[in-house]
mmCIF file of C-alpha atoms in Angstrom:
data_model
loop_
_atom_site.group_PDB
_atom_site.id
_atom_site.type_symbol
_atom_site.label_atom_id
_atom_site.label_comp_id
_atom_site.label_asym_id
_atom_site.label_seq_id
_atom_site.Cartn_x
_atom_site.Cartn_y
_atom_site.Cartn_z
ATOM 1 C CA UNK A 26 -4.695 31.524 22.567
ATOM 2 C CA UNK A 27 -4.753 30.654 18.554
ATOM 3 C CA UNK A 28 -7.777 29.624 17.608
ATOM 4 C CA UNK A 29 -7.885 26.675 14.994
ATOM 5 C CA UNK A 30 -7.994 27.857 11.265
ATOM 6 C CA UNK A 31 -10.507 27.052 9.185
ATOM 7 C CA UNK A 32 -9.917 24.417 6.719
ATOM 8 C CA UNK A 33 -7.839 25.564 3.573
ATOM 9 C CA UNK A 34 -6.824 23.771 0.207
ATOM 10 C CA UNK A 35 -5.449 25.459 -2.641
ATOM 11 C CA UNK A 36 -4.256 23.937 -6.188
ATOM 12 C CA UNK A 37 -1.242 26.021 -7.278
ATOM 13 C CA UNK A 38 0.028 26.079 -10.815
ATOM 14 C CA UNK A 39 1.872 22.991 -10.982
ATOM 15 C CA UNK A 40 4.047 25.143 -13.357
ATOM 16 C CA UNK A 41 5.173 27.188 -9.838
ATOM 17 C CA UNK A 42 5.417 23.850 -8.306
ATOM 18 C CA UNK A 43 7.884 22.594 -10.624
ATOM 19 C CA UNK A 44 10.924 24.222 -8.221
ATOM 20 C CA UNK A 45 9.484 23.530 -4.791
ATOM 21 C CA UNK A 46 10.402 20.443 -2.666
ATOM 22 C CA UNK A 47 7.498 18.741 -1.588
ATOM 23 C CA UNK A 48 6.686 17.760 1.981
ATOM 24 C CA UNK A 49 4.754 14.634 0.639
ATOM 25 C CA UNK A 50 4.672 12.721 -1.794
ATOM 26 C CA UNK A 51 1.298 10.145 -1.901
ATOM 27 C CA UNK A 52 -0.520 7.900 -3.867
ATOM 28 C CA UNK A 53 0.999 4.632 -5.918
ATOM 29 C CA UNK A 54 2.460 2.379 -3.778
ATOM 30 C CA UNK A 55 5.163 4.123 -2.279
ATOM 31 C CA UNK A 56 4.275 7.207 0.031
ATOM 32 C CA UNK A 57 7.483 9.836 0.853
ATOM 33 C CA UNK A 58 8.587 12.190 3.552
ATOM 34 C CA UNK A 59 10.727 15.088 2.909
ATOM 35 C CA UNK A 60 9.863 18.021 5.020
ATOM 36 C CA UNK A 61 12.653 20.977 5.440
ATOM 37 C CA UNK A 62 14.613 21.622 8.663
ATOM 38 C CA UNK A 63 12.754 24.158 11.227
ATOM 39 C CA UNK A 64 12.359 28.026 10.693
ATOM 40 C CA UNK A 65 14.147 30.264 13.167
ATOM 41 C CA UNK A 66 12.231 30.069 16.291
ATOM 42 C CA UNK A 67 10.642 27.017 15.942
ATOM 43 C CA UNK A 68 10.808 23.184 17.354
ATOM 44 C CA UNK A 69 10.903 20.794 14.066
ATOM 45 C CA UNK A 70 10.235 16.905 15.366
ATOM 46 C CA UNK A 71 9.553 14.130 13.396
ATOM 47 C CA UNK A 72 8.629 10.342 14.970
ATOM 48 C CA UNK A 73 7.219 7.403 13.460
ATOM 49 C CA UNK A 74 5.179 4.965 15.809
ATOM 50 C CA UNK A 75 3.994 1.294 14.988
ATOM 51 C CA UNK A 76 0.462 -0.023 16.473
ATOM 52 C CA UNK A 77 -0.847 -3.382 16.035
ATOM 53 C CA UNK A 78 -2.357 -1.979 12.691
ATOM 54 C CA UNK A 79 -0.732 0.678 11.140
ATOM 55 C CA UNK A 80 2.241 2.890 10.870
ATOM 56 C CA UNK A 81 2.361 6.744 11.892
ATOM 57 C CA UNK A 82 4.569 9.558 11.183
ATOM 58 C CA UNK A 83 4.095 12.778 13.312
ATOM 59 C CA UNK A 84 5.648 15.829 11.778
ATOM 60 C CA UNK A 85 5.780 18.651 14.488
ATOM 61 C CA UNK A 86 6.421 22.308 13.954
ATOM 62 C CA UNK A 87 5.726 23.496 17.031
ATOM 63 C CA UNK A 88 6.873 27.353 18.708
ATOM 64 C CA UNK A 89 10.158 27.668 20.707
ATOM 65 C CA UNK A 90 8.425 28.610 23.602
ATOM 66 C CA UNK A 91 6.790 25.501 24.581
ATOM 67 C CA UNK A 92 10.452 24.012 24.891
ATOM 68 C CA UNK A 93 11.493 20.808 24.208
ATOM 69 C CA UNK A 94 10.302 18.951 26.832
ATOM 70 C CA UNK A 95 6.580 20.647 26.159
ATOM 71 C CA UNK A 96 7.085 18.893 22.372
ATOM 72 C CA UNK A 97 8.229 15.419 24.032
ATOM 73 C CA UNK A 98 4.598 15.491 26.213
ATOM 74 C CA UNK A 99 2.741 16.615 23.305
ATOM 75 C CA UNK A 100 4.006 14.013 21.262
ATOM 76 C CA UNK A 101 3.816 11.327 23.797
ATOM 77 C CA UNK A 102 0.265 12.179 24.361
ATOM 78 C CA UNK A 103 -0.684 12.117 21.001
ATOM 79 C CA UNK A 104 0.774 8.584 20.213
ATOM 80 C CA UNK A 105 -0.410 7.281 23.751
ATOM 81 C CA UNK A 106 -4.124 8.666 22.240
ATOM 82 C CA UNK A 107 -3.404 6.487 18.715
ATOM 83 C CA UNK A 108 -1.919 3.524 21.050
ATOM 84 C CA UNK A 109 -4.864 3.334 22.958
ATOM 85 C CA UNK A 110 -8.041 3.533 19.510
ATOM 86 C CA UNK A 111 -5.999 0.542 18.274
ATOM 87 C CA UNK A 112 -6.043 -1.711 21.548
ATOM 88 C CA UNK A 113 -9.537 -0.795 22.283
ATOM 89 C CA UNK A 114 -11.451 -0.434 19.279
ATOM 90 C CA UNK A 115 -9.565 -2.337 16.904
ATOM 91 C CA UNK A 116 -12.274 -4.790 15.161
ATOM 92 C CA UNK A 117 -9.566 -7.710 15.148
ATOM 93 C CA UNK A 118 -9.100 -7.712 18.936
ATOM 94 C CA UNK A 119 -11.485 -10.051 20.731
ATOM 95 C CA UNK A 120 -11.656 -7.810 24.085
ATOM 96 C CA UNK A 121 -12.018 -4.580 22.190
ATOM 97 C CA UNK A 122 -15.054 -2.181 22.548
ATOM 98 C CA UNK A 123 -15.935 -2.696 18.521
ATOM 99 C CA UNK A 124 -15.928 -7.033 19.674
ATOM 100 C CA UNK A 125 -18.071 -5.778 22.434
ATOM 101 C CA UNK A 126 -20.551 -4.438 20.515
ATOM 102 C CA UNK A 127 -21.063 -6.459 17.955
ATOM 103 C CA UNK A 128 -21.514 -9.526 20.198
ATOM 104 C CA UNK A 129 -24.182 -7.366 22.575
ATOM 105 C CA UNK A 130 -22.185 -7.169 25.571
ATOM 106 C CA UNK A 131 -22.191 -3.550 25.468
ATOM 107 C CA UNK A 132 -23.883 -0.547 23.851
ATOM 108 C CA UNK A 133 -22.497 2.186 21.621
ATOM 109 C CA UNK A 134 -23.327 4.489 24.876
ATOM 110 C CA UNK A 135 -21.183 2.664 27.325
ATOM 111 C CA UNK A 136 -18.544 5.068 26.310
ATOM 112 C CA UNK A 137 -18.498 8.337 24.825
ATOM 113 C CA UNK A 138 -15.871 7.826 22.431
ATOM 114 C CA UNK A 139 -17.624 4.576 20.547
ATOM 115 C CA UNK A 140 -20.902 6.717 20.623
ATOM 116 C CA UNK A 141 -19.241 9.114 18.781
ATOM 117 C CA UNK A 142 -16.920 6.231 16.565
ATOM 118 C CA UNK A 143 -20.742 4.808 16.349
ATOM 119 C CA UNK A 144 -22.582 8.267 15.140
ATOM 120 C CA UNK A 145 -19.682 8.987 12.789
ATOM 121 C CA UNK A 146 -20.227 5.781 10.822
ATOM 122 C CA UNK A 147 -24.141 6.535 10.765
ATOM 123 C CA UNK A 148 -23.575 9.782 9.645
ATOM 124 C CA UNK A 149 -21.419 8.550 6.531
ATOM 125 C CA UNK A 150 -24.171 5.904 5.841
ATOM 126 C CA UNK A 151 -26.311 8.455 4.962
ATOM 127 C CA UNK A 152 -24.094 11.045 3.012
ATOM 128 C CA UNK A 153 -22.792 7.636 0.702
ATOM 129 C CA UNK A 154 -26.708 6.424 0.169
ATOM 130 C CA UNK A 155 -25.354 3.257 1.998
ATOM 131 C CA UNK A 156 -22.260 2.516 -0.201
ATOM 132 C CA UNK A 157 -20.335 3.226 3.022
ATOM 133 C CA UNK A 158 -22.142 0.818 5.817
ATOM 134 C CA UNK A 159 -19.802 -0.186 8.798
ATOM 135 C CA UNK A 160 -23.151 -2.701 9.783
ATOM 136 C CA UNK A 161 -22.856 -4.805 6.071
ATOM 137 C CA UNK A 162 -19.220 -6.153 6.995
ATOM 138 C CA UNK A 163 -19.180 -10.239 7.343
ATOM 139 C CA UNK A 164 -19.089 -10.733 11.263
ATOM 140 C CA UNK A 165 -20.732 -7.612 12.321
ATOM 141 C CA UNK A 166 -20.308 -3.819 12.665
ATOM 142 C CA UNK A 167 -17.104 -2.929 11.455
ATOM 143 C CA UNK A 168 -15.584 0.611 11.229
ATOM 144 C CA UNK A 169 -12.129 0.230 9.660
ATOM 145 C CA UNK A 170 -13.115 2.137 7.196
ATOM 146 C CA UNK A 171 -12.669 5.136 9.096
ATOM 147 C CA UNK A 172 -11.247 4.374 11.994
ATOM 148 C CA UNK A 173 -7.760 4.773 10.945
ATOM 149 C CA UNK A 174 -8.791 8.570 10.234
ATOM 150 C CA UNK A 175 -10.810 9.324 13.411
ATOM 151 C CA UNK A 176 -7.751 8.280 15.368
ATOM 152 C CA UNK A 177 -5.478 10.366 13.562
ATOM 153 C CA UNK A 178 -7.944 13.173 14.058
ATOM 154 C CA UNK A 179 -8.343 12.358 17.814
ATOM 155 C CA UNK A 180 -4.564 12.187 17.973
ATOM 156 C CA UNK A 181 -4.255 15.882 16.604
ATOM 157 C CA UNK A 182 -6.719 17.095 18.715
ATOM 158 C CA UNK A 183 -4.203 16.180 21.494
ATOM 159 C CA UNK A 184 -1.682 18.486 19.938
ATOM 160 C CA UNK A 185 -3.302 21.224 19.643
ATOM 161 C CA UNK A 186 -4.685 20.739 23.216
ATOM 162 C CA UNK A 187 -0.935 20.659 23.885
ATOM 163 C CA UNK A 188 -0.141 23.936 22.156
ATOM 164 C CA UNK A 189 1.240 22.317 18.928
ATOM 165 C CA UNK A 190 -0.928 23.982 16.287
ATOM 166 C CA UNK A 191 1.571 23.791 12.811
ATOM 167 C CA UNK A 192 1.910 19.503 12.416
ATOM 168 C CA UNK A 193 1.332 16.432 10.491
ATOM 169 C CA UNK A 194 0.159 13.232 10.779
ATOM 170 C CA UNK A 195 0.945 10.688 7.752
ATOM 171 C CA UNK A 196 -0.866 7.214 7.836
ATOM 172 C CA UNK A 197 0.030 5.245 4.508
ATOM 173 C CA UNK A 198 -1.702 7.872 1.851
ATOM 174 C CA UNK A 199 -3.493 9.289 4.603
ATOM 175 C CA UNK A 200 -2.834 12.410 5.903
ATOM 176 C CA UNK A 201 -3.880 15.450 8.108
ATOM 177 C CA UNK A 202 -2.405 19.006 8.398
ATOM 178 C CA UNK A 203 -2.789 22.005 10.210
ATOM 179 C CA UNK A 204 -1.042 25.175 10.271
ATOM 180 C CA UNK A 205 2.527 25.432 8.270
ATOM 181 C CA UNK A 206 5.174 23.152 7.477
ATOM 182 C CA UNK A 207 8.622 23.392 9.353
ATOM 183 C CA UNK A 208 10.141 25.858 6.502
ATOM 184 C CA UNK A 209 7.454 28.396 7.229
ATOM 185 C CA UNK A 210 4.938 28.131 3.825
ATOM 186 C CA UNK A 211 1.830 25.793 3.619
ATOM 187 C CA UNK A 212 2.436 22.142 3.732
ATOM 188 C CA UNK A 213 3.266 20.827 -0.087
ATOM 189 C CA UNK A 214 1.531 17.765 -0.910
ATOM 190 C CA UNK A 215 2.223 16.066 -4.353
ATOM 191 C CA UNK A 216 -0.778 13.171 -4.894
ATOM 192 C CA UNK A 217 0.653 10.940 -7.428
ATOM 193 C CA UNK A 218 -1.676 8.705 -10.115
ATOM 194 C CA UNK A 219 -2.644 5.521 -8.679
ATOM 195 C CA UNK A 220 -1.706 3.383 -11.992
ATOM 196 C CA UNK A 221 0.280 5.524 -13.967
ATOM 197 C CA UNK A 222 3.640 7.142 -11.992
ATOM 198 C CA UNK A 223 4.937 8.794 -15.294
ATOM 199 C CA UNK A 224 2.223 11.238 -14.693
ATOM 200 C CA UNK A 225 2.732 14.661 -13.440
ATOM 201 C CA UNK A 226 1.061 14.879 -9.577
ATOM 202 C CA UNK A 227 -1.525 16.958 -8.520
ATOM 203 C CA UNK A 228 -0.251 19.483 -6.467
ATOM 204 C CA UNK A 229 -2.091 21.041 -3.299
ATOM 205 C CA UNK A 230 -0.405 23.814 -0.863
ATOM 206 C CA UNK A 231 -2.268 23.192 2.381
ATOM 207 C CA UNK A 232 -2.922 24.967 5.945
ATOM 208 C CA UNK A 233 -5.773 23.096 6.985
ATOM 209 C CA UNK A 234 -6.928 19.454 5.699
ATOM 210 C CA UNK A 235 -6.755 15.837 5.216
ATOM 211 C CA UNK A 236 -6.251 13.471 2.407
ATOM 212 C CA UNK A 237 -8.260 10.220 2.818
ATOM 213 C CA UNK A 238 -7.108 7.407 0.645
ATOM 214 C CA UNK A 239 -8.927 3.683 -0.502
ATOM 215 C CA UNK A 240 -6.755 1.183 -2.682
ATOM 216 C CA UNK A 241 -3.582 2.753 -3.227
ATOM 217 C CA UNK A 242 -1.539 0.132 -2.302
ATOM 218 C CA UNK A 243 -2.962 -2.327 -4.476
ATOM 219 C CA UNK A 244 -4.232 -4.831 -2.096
ATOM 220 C CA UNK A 245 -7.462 -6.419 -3.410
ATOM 221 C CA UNK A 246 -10.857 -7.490 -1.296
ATOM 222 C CA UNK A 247 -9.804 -4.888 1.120
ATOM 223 C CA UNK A 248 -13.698 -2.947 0.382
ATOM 224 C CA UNK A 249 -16.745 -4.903 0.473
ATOM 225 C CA UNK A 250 -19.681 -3.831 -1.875
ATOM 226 C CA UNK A 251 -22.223 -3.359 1.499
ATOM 227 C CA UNK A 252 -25.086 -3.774 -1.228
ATOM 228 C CA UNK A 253 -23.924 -7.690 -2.501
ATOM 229 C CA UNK A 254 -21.223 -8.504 0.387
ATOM 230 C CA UNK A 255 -18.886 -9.468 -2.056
ATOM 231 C CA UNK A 256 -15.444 -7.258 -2.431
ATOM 232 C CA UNK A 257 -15.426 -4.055 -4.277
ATOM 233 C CA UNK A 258 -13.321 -4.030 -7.853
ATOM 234 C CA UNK A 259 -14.883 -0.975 -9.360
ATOM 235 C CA UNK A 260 -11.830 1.062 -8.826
ATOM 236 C CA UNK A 261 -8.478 0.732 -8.504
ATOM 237 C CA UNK A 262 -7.803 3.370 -6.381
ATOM 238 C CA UNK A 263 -9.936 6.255 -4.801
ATOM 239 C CA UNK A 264 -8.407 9.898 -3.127
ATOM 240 C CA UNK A 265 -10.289 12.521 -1.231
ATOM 241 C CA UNK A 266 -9.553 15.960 0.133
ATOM 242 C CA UNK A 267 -11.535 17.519 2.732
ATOM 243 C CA UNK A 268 -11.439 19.247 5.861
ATOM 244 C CA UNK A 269 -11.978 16.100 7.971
ATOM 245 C CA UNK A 270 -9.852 12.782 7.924
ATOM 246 C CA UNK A 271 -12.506 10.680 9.630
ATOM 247 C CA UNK A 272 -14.767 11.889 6.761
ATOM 248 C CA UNK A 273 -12.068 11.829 3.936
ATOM 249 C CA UNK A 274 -11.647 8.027 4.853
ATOM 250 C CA UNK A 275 -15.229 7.408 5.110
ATOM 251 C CA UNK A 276 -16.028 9.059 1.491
ATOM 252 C CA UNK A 277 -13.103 7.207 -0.310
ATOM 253 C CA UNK A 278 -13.536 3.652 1.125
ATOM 254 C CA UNK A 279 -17.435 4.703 -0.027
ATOM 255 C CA UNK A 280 -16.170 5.980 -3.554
ATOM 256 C CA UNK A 281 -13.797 2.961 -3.837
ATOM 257 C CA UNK A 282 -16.968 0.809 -3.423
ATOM 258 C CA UNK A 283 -19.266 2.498 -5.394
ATOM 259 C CA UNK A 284 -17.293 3.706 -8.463
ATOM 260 C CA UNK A 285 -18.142 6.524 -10.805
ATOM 261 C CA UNK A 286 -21.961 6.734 -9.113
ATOM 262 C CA UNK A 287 -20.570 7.833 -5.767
ATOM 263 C CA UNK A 288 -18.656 11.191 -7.514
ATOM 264 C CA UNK A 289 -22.420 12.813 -7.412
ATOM 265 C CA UNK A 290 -21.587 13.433 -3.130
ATOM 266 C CA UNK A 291 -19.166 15.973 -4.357
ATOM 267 C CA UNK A 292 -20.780 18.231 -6.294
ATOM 268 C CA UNK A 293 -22.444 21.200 -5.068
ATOM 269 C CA UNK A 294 -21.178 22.792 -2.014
ATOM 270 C CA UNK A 295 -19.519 19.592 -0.438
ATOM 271 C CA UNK A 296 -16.289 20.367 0.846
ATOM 272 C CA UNK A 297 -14.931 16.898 0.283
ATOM 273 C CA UNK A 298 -13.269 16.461 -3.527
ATOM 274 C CA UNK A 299 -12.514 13.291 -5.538
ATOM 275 C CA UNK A 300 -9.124 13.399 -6.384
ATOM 276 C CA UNK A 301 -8.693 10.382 -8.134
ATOM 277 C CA UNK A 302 -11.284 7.869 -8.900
ATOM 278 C CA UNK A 303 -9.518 5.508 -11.083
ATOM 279 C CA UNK A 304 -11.668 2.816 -12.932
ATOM 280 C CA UNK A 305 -9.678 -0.882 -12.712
#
């Protein structure tokens, strides 16, 4: 049985870039798909699926030996997992878990997955020094800003339960990868400048990772400021690479709050990095 790799990033010479096709592109306001067709021996699928809230696009590379109809399960299982975190923990649906909570009928341990939706949102309280607080949203606890990423994570834990251990999963400028891309190398990801297109991307060759993304598609209020309730308009846009999506999210809806005082969480030995944190 493979055993999951750890997470790995690395930041080629753009210059041996230049001649590469990318299998993203991300950041501005227009995100593209162009992965290559499947190495010998290999299953290449791609699907996109539409939820209440969001659009995903599943990239599969999986081996020849689960078969076809092993892919079709593992996929269906995986969207049937991101299907499910938007009808019962969206924050917009009256009847769902998150609704629950905040009006008391329920607590965070009446199921194991909002404990764990709950802890995660604690847990990025702390490593933001409150800029990320899922309990300062108007109308109650609120975790949209990283829900999006735990159920992409949750979904690709369903893959790899399934066998499927090379994929992708693309949600707007968010993203998760594991393993290598259908043409055999490291996923390419090319992270374009928020404001200013003309510039040349930032480049990343990844095996293991997630790119968490706040702002980039120029929508404004989205982030509240959880210190004055009032929306965020430090930045225009915010980008983070880690090894986590949940916590990728978490840190750039956080950065995109807090502004140039929040790039102090990733010094050190984090291993989260601020892409871009660019001012408005």
């Amino acid at each position: 049985m493979r055993i999951d790799e750890q997470p790995r990033t690395r930041w080629p010479d753009p210059s041996a870039f230049r001649n590469r096709r990318p299998d993203f592109r991300l950041g501005g306001r227009r995100h593209r798909i162009d992965p290559a067709g499947a190495a010998q021996g290999r299953i290449a699928v791609r699907h996109t699926v539409r939820t209440g809230t969001a659009e995903y696009t599943l990239i599969l590379n999986a081996p020849e030996w689960l078969g076809h109809r092993g892919v079709g399960e593992a996929l269906r299982d995986s969207v049937a997992e991101l299907r499910a975190i938007d009808l019962t923990y969206g924050p917009n649906r009256p009847d769902s878990l998150v609704s629950r909570l905040r009006r008391g009928e329920i607590s965070p341990d009446s199921y194991p997955p909002l404990a764990d939706l709950v802890d995660r949102c604690a847990a990025m309280r702390a490593a933001t020094d409150g800029w990320f607080d899922a309990w300062a949203v108007p109308g109650g606890f609120d975790p949209g800003g990283l829900l999006g990423g735990w159920a992409v994570e949750r979904a690709a834990e369903r893959l790899r339960a399934a066998g499927v251990h090379d994929y992708a999963v693309l949600t707007g400028a968010d993203l998760v990868v594991r393993g290598h891309a259908p043409h055999g190398g490291p996923w390419r990801v090319a992270v374009h400048h928020p404001t200013a297109p003309e510039r040349a991307p930032l480049v990343l060759e990844m095996t293991a990772g997630a790119v968490g993304t706040s702002g980039v598609t120029g929508r404004q209020g989205h982030v509240v400021d959880p210190h004055t309730g009032e929306p965020a308009d430090h930045l225009v846009a915010a980008t983070v690479v880690g090894p986590d999506l949940t916590v990728a999210d978490a840190y750039a809806t956080a950065l995109y709050a807090a502004g140039a005082t929040g790039l102090a969480w990733f010094r050190g030995s984090s291993d989260y990095r601020a892409l871009f944190a660019h001012r408005r």
